[in-house]
JSON list of C-alpha atoms in Angstrom, two decimals:
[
{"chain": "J", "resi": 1, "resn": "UNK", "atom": "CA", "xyz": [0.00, 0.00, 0.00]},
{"chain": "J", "resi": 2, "resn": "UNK", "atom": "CA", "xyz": [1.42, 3.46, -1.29]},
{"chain": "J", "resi": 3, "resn": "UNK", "atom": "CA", "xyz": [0.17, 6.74, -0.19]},
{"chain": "J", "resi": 4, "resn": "UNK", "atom": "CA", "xyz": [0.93, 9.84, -2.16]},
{"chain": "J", "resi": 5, "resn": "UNK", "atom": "CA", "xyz": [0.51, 12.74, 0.09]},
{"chain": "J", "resi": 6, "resn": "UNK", "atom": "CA", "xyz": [0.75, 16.53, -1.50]},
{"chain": "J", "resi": 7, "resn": "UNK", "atom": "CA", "xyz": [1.39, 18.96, 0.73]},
{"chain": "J", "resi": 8, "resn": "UNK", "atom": "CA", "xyz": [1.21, 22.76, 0.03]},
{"chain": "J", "resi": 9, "resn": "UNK", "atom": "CA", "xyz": [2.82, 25.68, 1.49]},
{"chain": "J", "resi": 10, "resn": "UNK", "atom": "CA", "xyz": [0.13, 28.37, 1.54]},
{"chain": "J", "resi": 11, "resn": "UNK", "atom": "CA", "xyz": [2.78, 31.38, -0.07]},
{"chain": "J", "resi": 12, "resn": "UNK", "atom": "CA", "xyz": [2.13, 34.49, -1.59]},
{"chain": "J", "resi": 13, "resn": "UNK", "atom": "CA", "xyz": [3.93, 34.91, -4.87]},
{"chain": "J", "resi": 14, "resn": "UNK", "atom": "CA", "xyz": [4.92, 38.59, -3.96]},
{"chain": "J", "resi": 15, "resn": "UNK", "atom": "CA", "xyz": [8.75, 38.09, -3.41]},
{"chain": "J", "resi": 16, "resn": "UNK", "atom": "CA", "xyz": [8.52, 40.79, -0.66]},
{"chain": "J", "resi": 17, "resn": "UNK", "atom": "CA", "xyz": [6.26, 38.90, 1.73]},
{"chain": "J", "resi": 18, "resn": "UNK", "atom": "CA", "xyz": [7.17, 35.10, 0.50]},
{"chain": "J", "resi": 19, "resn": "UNK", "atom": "CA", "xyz": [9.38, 33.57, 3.41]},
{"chain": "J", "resi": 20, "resn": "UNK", "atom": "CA", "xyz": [12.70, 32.86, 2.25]},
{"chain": "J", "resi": 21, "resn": "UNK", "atom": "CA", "xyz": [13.29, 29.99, 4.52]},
{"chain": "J", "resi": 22, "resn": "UNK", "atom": "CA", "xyz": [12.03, 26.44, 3.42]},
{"chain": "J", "resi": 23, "resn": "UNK", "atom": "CA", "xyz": [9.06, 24.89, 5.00]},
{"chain": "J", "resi": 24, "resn": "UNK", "atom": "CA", "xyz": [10.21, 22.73, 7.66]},
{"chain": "J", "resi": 25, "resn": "UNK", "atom": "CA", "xyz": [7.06, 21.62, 8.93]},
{"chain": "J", "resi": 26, "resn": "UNK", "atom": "CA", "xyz": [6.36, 19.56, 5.89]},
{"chain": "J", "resi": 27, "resn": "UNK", "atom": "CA", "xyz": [9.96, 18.08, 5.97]},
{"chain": "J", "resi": 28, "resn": "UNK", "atom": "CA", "xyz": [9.75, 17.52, 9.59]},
{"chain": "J", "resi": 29, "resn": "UNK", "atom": "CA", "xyz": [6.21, 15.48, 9.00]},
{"chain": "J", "resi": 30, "resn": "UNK", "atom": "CA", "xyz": [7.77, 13.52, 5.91]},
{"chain": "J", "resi": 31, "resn": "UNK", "atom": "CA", "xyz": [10.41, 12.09, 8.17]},
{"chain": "J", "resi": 32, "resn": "UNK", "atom": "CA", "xyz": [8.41, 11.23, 11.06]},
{"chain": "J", "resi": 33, "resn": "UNK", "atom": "CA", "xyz": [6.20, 9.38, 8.49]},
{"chain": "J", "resi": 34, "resn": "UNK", "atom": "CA", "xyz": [8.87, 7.59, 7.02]},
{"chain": "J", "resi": 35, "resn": "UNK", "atom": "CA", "xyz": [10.73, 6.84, 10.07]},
{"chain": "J", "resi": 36, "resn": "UNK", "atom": "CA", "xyz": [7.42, 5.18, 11.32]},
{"chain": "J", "resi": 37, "resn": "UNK", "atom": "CA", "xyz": [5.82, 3.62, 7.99]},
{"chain": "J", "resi": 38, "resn": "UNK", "atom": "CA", "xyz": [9.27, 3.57, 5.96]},
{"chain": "J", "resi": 39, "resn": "UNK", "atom": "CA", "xyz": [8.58, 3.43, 2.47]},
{"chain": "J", "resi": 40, "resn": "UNK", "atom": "CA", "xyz": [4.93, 3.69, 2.56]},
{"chain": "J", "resi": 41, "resn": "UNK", "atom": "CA", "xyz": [4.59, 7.41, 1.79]},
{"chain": "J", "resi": 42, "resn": "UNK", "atom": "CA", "xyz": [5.81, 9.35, -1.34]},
{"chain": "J", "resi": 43, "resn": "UNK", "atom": "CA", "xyz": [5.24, 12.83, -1.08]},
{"chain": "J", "resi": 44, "resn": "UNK", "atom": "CA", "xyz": [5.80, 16.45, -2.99]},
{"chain": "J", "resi": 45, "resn": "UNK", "atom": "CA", "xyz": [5.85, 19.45, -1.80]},
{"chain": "J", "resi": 46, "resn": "UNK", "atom": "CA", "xyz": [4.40, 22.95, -3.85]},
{"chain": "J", "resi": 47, "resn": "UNK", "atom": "CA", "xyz": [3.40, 26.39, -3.00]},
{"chain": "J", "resi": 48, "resn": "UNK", "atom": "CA", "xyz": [1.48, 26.80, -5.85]},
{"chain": "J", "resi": 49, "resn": "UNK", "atom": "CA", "xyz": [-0.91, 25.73, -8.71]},
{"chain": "J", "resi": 50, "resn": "UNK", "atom": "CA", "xyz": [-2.51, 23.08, -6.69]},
{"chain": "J", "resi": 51, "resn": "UNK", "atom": "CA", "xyz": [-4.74, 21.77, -9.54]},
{"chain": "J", "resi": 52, "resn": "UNK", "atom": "CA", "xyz": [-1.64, 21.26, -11.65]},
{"chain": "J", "resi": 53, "resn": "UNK", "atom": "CA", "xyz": [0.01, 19.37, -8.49]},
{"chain": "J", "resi": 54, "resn": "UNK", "atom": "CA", "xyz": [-2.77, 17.17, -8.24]},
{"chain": "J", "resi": 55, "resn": "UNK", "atom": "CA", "xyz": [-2.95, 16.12, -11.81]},
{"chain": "J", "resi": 56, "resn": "UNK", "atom": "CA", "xyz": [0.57, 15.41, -12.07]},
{"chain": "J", "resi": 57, "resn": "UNK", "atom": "CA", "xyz": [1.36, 14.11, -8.45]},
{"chain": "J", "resi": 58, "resn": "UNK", "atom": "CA", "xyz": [-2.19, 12.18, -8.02]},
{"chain": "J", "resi": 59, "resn": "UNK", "atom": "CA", "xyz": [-2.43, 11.69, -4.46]},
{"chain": "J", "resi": 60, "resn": "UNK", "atom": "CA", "xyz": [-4.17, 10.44, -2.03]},
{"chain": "J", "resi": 61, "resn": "UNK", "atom": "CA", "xyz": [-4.64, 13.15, 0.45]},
{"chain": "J", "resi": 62, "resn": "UNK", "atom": "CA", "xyz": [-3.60, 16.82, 0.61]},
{"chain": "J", "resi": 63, "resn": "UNK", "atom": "CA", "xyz": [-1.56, 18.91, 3.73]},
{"chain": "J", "resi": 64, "resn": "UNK", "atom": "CA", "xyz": [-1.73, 22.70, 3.96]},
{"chain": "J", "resi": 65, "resn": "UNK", "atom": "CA", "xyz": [0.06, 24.69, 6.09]},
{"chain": "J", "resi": 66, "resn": "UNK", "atom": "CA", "xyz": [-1.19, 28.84, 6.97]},
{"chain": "J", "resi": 67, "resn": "UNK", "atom": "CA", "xyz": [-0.14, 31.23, 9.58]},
{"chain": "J", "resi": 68, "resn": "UNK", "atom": "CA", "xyz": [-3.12, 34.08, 9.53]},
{"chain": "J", "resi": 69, "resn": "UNK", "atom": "CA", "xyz": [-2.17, 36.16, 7.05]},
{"chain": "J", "resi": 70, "resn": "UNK", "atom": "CA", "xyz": [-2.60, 33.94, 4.43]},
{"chain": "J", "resi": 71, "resn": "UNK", "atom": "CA", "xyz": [-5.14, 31.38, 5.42]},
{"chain": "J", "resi": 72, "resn": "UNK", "atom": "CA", "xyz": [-7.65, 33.18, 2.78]},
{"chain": "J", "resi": 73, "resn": "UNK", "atom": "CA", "xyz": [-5.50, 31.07, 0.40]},
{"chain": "J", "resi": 74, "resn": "UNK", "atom": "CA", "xyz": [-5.65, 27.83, 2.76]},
{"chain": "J", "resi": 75, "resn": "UNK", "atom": "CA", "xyz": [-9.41, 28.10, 2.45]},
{"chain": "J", "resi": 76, "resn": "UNK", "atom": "CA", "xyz": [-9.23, 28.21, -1.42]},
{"chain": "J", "resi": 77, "resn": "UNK", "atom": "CA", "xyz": [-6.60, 25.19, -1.30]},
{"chain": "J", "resi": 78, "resn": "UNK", "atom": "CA", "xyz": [-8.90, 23.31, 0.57]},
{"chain": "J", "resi": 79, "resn": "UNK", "atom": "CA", "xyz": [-11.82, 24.19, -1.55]},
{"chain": "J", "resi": 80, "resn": "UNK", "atom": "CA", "xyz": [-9.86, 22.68, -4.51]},
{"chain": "J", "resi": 81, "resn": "UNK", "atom": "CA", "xyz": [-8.53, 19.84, -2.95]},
{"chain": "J", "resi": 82, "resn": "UNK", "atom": "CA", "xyz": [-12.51, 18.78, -1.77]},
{"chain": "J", "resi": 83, "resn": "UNK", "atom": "CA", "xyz": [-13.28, 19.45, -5.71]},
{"chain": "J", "resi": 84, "resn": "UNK", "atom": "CA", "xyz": [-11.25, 16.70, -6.86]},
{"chain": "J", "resi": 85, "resn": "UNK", "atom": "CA", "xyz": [-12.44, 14.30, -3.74]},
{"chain": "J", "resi": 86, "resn": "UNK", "atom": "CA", "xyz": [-9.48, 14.16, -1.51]},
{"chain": "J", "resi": 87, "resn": "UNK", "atom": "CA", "xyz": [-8.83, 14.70, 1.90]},
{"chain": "J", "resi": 88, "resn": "UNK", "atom": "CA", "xyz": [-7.41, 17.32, 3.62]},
{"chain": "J", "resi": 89, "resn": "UNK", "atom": "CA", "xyz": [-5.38, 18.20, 6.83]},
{"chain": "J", "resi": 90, "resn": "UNK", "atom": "CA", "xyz": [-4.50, 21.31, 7.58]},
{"chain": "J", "resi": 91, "resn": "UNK", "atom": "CA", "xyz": [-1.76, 22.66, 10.37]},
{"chain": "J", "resi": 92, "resn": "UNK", "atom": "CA", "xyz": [-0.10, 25.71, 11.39]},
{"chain": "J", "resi": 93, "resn": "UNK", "atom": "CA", "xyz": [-0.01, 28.73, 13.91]},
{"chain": "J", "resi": 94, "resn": "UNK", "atom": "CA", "xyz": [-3.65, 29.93, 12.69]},
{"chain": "J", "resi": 95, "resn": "UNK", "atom": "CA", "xyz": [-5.78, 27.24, 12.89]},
{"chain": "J", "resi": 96, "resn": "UNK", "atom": "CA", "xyz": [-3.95, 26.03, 16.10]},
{"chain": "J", "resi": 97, "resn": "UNK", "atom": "CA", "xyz": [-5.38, 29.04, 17.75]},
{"chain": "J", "resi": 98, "resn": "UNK", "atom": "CA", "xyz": [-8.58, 29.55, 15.67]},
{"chain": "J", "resi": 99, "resn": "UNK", "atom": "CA", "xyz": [-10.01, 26.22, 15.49]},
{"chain": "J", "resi": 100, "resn": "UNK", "atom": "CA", "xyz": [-13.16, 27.94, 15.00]},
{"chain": "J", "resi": 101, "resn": "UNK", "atom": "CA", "xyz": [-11.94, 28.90, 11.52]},
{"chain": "J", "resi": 102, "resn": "UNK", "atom": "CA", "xyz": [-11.88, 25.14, 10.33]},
{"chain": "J", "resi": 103, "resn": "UNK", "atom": "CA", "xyz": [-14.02, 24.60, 7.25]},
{"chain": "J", "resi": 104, "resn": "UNK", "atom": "CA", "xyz": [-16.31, 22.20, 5.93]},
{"chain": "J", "resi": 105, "resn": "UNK", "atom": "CA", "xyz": [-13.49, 21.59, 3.13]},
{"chain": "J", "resi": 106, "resn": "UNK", "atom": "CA", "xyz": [-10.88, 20.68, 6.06]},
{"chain": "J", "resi": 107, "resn": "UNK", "atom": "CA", "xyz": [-11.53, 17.30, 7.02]},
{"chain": "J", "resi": 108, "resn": "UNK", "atom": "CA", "xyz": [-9.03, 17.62, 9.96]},
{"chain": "J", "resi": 109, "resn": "UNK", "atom": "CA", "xyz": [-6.93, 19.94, 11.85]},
{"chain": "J", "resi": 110, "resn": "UNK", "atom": "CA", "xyz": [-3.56, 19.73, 14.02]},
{"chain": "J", "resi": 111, "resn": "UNK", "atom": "CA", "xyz": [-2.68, 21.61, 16.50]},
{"chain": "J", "resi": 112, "resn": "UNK", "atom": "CA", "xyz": [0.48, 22.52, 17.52]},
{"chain": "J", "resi": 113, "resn": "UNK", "atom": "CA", "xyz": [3.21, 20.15, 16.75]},
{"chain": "J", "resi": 114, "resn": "UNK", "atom": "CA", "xyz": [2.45, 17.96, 14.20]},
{"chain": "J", "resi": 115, "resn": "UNK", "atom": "CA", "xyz": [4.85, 14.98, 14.11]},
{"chain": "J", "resi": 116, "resn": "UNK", "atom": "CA", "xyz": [3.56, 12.83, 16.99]},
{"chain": "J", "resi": 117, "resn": "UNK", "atom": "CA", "xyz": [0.38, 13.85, 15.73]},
{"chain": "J", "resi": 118, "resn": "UNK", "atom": "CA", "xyz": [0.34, 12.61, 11.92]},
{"chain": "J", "resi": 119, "resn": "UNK", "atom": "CA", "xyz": [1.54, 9.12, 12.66]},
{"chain": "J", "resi": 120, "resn": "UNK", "atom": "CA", "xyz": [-1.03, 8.64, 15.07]},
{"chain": "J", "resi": 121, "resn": "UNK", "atom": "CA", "xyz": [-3.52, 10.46, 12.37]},
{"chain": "J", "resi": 122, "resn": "UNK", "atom": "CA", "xyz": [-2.16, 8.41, 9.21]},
{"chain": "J", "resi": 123, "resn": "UNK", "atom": "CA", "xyz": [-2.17, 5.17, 11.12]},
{"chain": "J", "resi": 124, "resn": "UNK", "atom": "CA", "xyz": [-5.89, 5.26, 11.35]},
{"chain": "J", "resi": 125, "resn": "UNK", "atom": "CA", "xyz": [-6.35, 6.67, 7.75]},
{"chain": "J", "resi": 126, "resn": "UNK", "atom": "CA", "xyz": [-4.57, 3.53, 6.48]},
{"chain": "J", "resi": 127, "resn": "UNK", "atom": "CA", "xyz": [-6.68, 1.15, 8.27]},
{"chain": "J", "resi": 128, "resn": "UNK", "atom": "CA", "xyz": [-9.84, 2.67, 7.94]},
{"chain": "J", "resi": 129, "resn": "UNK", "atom": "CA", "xyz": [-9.22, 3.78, 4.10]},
{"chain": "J", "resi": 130, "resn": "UNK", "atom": "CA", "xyz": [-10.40, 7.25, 5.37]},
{"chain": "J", "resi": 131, "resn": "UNK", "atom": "CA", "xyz": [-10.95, 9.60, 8.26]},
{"chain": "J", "resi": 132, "resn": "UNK", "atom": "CA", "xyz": [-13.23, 7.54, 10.80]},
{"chain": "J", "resi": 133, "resn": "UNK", "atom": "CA", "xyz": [-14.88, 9.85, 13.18]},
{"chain": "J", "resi": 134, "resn": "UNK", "atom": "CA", "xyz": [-15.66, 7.76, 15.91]},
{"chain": "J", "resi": 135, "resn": "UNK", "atom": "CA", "xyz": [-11.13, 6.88, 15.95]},
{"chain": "J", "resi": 136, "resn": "UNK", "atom": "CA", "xyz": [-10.12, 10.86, 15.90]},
{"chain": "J", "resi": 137, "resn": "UNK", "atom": "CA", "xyz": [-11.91, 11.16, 19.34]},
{"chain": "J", "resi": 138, "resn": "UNK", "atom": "CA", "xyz": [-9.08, 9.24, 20.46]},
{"chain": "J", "resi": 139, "resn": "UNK", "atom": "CA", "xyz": [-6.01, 11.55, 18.89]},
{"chain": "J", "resi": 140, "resn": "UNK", "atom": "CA", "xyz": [-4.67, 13.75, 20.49]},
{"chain": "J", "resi": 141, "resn": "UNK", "atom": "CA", "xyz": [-3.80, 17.12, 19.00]},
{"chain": "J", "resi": 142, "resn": "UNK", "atom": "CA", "xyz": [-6.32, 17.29, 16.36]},
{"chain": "J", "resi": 143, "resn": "UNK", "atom": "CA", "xyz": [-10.12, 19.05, 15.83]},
{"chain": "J", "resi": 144, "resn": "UNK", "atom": "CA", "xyz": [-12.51, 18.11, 12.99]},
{"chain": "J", "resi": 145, "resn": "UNK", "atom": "CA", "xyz": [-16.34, 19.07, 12.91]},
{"chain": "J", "resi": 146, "resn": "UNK", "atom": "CA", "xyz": [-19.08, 16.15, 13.43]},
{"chain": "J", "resi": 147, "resn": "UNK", "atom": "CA", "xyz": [-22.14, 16.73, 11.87]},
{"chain": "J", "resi": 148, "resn": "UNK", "atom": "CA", "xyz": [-21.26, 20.84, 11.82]},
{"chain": "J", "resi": 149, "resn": "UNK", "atom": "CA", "xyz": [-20.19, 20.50, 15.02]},
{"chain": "J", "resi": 150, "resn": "UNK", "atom": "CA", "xyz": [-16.52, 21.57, 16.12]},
{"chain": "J", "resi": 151, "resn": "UNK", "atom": "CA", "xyz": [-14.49, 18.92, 18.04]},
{"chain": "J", "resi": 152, "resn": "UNK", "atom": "CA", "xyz": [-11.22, 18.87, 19.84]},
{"chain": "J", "resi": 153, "resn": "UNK", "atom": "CA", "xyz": [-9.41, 16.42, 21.12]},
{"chain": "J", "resi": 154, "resn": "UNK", "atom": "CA", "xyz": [-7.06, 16.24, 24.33]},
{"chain": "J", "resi": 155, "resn": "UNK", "atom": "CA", "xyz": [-3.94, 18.39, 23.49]},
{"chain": "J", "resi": 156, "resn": "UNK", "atom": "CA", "xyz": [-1.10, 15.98, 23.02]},
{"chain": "J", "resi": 157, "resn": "UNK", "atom": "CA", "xyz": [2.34, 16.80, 25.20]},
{"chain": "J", "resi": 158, "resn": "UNK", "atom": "CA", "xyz": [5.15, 19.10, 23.99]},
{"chain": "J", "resi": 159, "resn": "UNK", "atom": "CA", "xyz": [7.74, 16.48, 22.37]},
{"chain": "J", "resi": 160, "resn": "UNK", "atom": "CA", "xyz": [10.75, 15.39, 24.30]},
{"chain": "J", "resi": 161, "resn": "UNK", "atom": "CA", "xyz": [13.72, 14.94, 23.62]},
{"chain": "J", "resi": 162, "resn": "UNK", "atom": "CA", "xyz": [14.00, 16.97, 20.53]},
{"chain": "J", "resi": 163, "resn": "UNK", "atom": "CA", "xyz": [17.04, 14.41, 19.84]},
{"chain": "J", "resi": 164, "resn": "UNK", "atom": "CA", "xyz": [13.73, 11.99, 19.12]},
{"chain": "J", "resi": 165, "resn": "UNK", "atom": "CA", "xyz": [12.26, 13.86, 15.74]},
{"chain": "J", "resi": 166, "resn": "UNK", "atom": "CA", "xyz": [14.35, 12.78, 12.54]},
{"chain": "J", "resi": 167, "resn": "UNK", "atom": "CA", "xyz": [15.95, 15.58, 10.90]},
{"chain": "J", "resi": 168, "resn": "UNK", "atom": "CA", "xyz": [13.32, 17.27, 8.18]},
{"chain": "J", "resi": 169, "resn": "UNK", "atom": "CA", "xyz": [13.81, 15.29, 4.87]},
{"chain": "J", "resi": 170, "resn": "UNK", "atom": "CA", "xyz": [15.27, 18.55, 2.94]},
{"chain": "J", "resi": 171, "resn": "UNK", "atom": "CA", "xyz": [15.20, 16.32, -0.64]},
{"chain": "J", "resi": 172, "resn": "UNK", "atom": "CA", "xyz": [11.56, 17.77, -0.73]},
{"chain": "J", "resi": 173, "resn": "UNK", "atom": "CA", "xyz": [12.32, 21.57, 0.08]},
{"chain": "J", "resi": 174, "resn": "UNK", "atom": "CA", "xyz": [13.78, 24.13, -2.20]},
{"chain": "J", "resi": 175, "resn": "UNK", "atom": "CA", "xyz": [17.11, 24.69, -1.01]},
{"chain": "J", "resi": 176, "resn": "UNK", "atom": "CA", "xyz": [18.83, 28.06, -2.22]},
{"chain": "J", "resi": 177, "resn": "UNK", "atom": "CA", "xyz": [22.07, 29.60, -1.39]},
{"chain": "J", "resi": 178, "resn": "UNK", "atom": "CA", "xyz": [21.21, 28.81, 2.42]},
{"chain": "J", "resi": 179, "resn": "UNK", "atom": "CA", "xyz": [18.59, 27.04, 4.38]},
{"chain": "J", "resi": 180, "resn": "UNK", "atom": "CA", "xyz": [17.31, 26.66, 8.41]},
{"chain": "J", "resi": 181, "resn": "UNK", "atom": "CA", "xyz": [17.05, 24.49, 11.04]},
{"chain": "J", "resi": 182, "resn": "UNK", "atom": "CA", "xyz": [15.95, 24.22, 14.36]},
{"chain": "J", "resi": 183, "resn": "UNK", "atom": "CA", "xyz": [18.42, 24.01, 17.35]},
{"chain": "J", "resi": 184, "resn": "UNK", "atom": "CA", "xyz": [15.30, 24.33, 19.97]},
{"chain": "J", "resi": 185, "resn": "UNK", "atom": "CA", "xyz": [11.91, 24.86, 20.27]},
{"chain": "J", "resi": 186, "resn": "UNK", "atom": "CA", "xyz": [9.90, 27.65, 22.19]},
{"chain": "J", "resi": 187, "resn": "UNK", "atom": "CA", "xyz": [10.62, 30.19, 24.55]},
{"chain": "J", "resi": 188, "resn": "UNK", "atom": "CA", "xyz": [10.31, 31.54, 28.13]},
{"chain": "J", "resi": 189, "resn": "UNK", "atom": "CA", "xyz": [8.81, 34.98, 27.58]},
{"chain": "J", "resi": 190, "resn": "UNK", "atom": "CA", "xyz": [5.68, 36.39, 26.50]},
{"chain": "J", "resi": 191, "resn": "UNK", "atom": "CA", "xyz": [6.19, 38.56, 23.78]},
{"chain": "J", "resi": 192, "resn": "UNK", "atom": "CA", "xyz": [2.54, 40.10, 22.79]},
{"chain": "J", "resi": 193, "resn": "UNK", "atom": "CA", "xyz": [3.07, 39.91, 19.26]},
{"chain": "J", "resi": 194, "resn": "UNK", "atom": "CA", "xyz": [4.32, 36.22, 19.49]},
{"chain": "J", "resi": 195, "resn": "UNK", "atom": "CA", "xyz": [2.73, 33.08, 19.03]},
{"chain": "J", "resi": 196, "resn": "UNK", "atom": "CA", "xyz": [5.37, 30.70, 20.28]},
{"chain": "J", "resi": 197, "resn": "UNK", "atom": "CA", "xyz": [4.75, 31.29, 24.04]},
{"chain": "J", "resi": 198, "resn": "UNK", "atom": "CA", "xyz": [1.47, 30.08, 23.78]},
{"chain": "J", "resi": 199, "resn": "UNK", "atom": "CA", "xyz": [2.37, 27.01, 21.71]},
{"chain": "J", "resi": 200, "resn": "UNK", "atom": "CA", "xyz": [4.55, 26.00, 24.04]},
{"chain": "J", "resi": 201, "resn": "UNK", "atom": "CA", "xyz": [3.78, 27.31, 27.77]},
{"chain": "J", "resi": 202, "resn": "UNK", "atom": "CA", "xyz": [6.47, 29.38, 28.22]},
{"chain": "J", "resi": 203, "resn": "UNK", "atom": "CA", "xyz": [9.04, 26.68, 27.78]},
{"chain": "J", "resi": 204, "resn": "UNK", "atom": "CA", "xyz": [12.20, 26.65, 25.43]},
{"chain": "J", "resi": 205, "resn": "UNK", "atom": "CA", "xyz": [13.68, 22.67, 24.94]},
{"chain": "J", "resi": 206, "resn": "UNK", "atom": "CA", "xyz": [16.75, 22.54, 23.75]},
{"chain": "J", "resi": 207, "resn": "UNK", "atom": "CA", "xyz": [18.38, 19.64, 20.99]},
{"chain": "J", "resi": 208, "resn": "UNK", "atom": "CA", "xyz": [21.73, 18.63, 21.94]},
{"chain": "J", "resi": 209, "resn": "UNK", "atom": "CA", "xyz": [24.93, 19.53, 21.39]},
{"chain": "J", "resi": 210, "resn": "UNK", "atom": "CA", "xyz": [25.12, 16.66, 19.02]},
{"chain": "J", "resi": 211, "resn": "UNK", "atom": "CA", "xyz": [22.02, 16.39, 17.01]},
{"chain": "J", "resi": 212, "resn": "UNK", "atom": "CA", "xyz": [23.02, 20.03, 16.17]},
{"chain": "J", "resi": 213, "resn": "UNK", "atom": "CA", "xyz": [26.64, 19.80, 14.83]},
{"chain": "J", "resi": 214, "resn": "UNK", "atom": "CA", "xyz": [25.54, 16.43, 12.99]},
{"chain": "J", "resi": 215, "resn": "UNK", "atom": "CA", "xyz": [22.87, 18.23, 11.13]},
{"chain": "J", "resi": 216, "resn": "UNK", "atom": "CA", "xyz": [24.86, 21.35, 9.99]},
{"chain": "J", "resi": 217, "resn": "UNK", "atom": "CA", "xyz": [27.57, 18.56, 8.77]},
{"chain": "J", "resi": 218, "resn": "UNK", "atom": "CA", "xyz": [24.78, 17.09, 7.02]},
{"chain": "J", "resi": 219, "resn": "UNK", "atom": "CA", "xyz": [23.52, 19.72, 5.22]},
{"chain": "J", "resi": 220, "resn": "UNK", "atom": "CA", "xyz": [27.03, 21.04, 4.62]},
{"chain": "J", "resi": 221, "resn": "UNK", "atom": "CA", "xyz": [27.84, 17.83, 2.68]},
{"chain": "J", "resi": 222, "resn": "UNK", "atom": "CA", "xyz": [24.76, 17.27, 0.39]},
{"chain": "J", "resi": 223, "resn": "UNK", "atom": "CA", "xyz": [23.57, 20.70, -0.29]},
{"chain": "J", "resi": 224, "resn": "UNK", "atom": "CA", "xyz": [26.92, 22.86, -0.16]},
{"chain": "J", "resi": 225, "resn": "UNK", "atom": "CA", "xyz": [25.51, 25.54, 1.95]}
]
């Protein structure tokens, strides 16, 4: 059993506002996939033209990720991904703290961090050749709507050790004349204008020494950067 899995960064084609740093969060979910169900997923990652990516790519479910200021565009990915009759999940800052804002198009939602959270979520989408209702109950981390009606689950635990989460499979991700990566996760103030206090409780964790240098080496070596 193969499952092709699209995901699509929700980016703005105005060079100005488009990040310049590669999405991560879709790297960081590829390799928790793989490192749990090995070969079982193929995926591709876009930004853009998702009726194009779904004719060429033909998968069997759809990931979008949206901070706020461009979840207008989520909504219209989602919208075209229910067109052509596939599934969608959809993560990020935004619809972590607007659950409210989940459509009927969205057939699930994650909140917070997602890697814990989509093997638990794909696991029962395998063996139930869909999204069973009655099964998300018992996930933590996610909301979906029941009959119209908004539900969300028990929030699932911050993940430690960060040593744990494979390193983001960067094959997927547009690499240019430099990349990212993440040494830690969260932070101990309360910035106003932040989000990442309230993801994480006021709480910065920390990847060792280790996992650190080895990933710089790695990225070093195969992408020259």
């Amino acid at each position: 059993m193969t499952i092709r899995m699209l995901m699509v960064e929700c980016a703005y084609s105005t060079p100005a506002i488009e990040s310049q740093h590669p999405p991560l969060g879709f790297g960081y979910i590829a390799s928790s996939l793989r490192k749990e169900f090995g070969d079982t997923f193929k995926f591709k990652v876009i930004k853009s033209n998702l009726t194009s990516g779904i004719k060429s790519f033909q998968p069997d479910i759809v990931g979008i990720s949206s901070v706020s200021k461009n979840y207008t565009l989520a909504k219209e990915h989602a919208g075209t991904a229910r067109k052509a009759g596939l599934p969608v999940i959809i993560g990020g800052v935004h619809i972590s703290f607007m659950p409210q804002t989940l459509t009927g198009d969205m057939d699930v939602g994650v909140v917070g961090e997602g890697e814990k959270t989509i093997v638990d979520l794909m696991a029962s989408f395998m063996a139930n050749n869909g999204f069973e209702k009655s099964e998300l109950l018992d996930i933590e981390g996610i909301m979906f709507r029941d009959s119209g009606n908004l539900k969300i689950t028990k929030p699932r635990e911050l993940i430690r050790p960060l040593d744990s989460i494979p390193y983001p499979a960067r094959e997927l991700l547009e690499i240019k004349k430099h990349t990212s990566m993440l040494s830690s996760r969260g932070c101990p103030y309360k910035c106003a204008f932040c989000s990442t206090a309230r993801l994480t409780g006021n709480q910065a964790r920390y990847a060792s020494a280790e996992y650190v240098a080895d990933e710089i080496e790695m990225i070093h070596r195969q992408y020259e950067v």
